[in-house]
Coordinates of C-alpha atoms in Angstrom, one line a residue:
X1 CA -20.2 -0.3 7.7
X2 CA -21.8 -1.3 4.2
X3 CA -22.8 -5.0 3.3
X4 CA -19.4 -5.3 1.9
X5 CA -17.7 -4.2 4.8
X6 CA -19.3 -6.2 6.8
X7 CA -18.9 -9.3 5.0
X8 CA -15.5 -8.5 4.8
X9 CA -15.2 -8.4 9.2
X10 CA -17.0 -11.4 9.0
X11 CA -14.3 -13.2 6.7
X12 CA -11.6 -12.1 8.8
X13 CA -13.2 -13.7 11.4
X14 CA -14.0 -17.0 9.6
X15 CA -10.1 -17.0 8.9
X16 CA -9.1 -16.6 12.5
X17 CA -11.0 -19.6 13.4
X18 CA -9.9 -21.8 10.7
X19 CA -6.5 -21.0 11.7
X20 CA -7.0 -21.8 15.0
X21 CA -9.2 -25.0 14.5
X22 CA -6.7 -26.4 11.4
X23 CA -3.4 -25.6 13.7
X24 CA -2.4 -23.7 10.3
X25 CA -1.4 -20.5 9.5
X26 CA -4.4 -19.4 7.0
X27 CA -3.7 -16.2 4.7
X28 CA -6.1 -13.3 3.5
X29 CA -5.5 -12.0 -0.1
X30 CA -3.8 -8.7 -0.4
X31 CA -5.5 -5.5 1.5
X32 CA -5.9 -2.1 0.8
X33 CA -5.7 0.5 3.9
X34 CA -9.5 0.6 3.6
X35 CA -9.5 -3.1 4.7
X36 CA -7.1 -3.1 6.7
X37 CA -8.3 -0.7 8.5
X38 CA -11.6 -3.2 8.7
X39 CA -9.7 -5.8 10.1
X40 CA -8.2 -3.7 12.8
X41 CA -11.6 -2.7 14.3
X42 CA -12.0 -7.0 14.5
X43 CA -9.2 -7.3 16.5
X44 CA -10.8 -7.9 19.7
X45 CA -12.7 -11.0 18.5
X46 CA -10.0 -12.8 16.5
X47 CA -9.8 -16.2 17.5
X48 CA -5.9 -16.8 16.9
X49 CA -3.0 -14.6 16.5
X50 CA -1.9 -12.3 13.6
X51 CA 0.8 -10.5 11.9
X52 CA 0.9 -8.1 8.8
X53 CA 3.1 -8.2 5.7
X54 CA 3.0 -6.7 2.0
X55 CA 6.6 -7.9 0.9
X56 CA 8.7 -5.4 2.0
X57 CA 9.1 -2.9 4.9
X58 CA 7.2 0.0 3.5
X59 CA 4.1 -1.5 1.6
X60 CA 0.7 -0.7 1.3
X61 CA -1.2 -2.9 0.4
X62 CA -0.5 -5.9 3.1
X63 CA -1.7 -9.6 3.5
X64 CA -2.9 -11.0 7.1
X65 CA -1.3 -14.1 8.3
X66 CA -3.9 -15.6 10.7
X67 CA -2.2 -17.6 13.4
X68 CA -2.9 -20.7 15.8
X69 CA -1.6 -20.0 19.3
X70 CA 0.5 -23.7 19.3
X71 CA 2.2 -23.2 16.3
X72 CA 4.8 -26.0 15.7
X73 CA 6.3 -25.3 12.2
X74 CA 7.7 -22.4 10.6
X75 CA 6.0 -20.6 7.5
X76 CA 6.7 -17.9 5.1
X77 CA 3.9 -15.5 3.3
X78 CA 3.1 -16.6 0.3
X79 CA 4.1 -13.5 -1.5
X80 CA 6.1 -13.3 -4.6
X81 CA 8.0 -10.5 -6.2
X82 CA 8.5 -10.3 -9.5
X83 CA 11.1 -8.5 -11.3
X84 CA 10.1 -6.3 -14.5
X85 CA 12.6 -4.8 -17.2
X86 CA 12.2 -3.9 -20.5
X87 CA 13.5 -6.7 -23.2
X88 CA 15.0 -3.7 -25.4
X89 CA 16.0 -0.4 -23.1
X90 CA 16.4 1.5 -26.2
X91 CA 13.2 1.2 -27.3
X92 CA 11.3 1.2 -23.8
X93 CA 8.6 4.1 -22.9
X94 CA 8.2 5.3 -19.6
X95 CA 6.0 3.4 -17.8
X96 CA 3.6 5.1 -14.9
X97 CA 1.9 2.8 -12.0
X98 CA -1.5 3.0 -14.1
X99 CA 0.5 1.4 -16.9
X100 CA 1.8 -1.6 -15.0
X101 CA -1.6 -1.8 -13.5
X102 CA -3.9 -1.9 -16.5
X103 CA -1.6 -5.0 -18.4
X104 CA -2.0 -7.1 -15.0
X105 CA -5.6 -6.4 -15.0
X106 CA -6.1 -6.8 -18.6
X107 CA -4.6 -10.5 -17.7
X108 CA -8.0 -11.5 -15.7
X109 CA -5.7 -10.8 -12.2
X110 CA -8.3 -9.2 -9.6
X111 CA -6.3 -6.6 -7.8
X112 CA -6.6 -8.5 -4.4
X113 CA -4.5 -10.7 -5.9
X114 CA -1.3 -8.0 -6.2
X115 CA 0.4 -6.4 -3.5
X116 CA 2.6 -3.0 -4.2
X117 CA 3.7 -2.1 -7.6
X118 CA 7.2 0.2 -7.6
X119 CA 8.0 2.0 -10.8
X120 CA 11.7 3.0 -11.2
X121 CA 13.3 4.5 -14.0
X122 CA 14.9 1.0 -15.3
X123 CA 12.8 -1.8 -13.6
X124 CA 9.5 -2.6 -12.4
X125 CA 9.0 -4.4 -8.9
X126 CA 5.4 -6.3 -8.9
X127 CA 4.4 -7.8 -5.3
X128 CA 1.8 -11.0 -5.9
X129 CA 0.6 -14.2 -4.4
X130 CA 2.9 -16.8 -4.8
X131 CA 0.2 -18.8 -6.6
X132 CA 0.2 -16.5 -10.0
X133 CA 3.8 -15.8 -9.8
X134 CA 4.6 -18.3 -12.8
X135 CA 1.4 -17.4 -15.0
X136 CA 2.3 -13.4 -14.5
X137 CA 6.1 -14.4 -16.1
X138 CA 4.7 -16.1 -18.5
X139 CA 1.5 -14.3 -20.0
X140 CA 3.0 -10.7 -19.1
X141 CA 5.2 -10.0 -22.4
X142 CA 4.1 -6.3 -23.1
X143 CA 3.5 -2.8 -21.0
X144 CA 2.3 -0.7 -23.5
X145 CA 4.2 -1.0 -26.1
X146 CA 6.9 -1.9 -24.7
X147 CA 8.3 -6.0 -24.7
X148 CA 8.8 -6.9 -21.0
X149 CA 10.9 -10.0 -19.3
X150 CA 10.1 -10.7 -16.0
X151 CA 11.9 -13.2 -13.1
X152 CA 11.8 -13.7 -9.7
X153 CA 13.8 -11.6 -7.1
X154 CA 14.0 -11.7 -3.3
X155 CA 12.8 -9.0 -2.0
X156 CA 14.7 -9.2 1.1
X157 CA 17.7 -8.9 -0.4
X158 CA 16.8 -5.4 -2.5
X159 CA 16.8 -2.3 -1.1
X160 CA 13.1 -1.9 -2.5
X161 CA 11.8 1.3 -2.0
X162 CA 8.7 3.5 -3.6
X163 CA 10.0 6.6 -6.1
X164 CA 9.3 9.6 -4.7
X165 CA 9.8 12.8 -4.9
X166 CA 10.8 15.8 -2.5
X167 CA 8.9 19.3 -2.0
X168 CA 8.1 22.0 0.2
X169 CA 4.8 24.2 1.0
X170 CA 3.5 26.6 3.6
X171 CA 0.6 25.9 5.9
X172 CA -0.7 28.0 9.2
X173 CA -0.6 25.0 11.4
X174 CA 0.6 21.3 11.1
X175 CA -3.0 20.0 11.2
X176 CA -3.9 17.1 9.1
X177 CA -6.0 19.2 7.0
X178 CA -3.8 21.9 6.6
X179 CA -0.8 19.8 5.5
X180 CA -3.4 17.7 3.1
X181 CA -4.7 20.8 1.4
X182 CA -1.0 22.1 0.9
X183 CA 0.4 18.5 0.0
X184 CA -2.5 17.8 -2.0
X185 CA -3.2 21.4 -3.8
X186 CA -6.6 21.9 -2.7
X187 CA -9.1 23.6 0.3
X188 CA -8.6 23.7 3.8
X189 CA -12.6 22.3 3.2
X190 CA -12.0 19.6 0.7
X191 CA -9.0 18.3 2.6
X192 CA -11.9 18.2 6.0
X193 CA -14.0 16.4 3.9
X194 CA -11.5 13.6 2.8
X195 CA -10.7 13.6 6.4
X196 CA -14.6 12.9 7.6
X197 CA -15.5 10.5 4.7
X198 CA -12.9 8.1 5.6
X199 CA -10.4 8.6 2.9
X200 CA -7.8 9.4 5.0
X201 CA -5.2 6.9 7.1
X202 CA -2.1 8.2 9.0
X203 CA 0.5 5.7 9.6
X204 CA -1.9 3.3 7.9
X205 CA -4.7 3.9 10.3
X206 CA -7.8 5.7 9.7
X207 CA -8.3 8.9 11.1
X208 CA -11.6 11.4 11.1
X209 CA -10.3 14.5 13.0
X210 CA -9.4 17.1 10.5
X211 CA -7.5 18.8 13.6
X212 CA -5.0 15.9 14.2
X213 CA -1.8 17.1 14.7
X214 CA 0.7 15.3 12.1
X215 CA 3.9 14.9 13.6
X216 CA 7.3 14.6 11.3
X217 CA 7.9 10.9 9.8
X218 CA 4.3 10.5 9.6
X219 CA 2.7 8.7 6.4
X220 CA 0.0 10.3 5.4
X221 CA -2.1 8.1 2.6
X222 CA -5.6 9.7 0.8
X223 CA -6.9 7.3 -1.0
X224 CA -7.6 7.6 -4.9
X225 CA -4.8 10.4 -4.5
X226 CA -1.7 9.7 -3.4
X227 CA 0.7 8.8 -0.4
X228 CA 2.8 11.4 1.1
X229 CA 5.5 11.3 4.0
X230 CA 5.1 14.8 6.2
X231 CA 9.4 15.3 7.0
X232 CA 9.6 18.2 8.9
X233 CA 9.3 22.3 9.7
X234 CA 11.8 24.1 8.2
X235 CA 10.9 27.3 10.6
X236 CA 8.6 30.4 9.6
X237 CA 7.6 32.9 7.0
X238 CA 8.0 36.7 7.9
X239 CA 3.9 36.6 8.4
X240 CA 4.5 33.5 11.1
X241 CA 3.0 30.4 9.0
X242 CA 5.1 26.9 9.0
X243 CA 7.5 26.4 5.9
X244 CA 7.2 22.8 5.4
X245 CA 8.8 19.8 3.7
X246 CA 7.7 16.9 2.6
X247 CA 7.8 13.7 0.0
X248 CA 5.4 12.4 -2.6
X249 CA 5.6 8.9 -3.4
X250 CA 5.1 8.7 -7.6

């Protein structure tokens, strides 16, 4: 691991055993798979419970909630979601991830700070600690060029789900790196090398073996790329290879 990293295993740790000394349920900030894939190699040493949460069923980026083994109160994550739509539809642009993105950060928010953001075609969904909820309605008035109004919504009670879209390729074999250089448009080699260098998680875990075999349902994320759901074999070309299809979250 790099200095980072390892600071990072270390903090996980120093979490667990506040929770556990406190009698308290003590929260990380929001984590990337990177990191959470960190924390999962630290498992064995936690001193107190866990459990993982981003907001909704299908997020990414996740927060840890550290817990003591005689628990004697209920909690909640300290996650807010915030509701975005444009003040004047008529006038609003269409606004990308990147977009939503850059007007948070340009706000001094560090990005551990924000879970999952969901673009739809009318409304923006923006995942964040409870602590900045009120400051993020309040400061964020613009994407863009477009004027934005923001509230609170529960996101319990949404069916929240990231856009996406659905295609199909062809690939020789459902091998991780096969499906990645078909989903992703580039080498057999490149997709290996993604694979190797740790950009690659599976169901939200890291894997390294450009030959594992990616089963339908699967998640496959790259990081810096995209996030991609392998569906299913739709049978085979007249030369024998695998017609596939799948969905790109956008």
């Amino acid at each position: 691991m790099t200095k980072e990293e390892t600071l990072l295993a270390k903090r996980f740790l120093d979490l667990s055993r506040q929770a556990g000394q406190k009698d308290i349920v003590v929260f990380s900030e929001f984590l990337n798979l990177n990191e959470l894939h960190i924390f999962r190699q630290e498992i064995p040493k936690l001193y107190s419970g866990y459990e993982i949460f981003g907001g909704y069923e299908l997020s990414e980026r996740q927060m840890i909630a550290f817990i003591p083994d005689a628990l004697c109160y209920t909690w909640d994550y300290p996650i807010a979601c915030l509701r975005i739509t444009p003040i004047n539809k008529r006038f609003a642009e269409a606004l990308t991830h990147r977009d939503v993105l850059g007007s948070l950060m340009n706000l001094g928010i560090e990005r551990s700070k924000l879970g999952d953001i969901l673009v739809n075609d009318e409304e923006i969904y923006v995942f964040c600690q409870e602590k900045i909820a009120e400051y993020l309605m309040e400061a964020l008035t613009k994407i863009r060029h477009t004027v934005v109004k923001s509230e609170r919504t529960e996101a319990g009670f949404l069916a929240i789900e990231p856009k996406k879209e659905l295609a199909d390729g062809i690939i020789t074999s459902n091998r991780l790196d096969g499906i990645i250089a078909c989903i992703c448009k580039v080498s057999r080699s490149q997709a290996s090398q993604w694979i190797k260098g740790g950009k690659v998680f599976l169901n939200s875990r890291q894997t390294l073996h450009p030959s594992a075999e990616c089963k339908p349902g699967e998640l496959i994320s790259v990081r810096s790329v995209g996030r991609f759901r392998f569906l299913d074999c739709l049978g085979e070309t007249r030369k024998g290879r695998l017609k596939i299809q799948y969905e790109k979250y956008i």
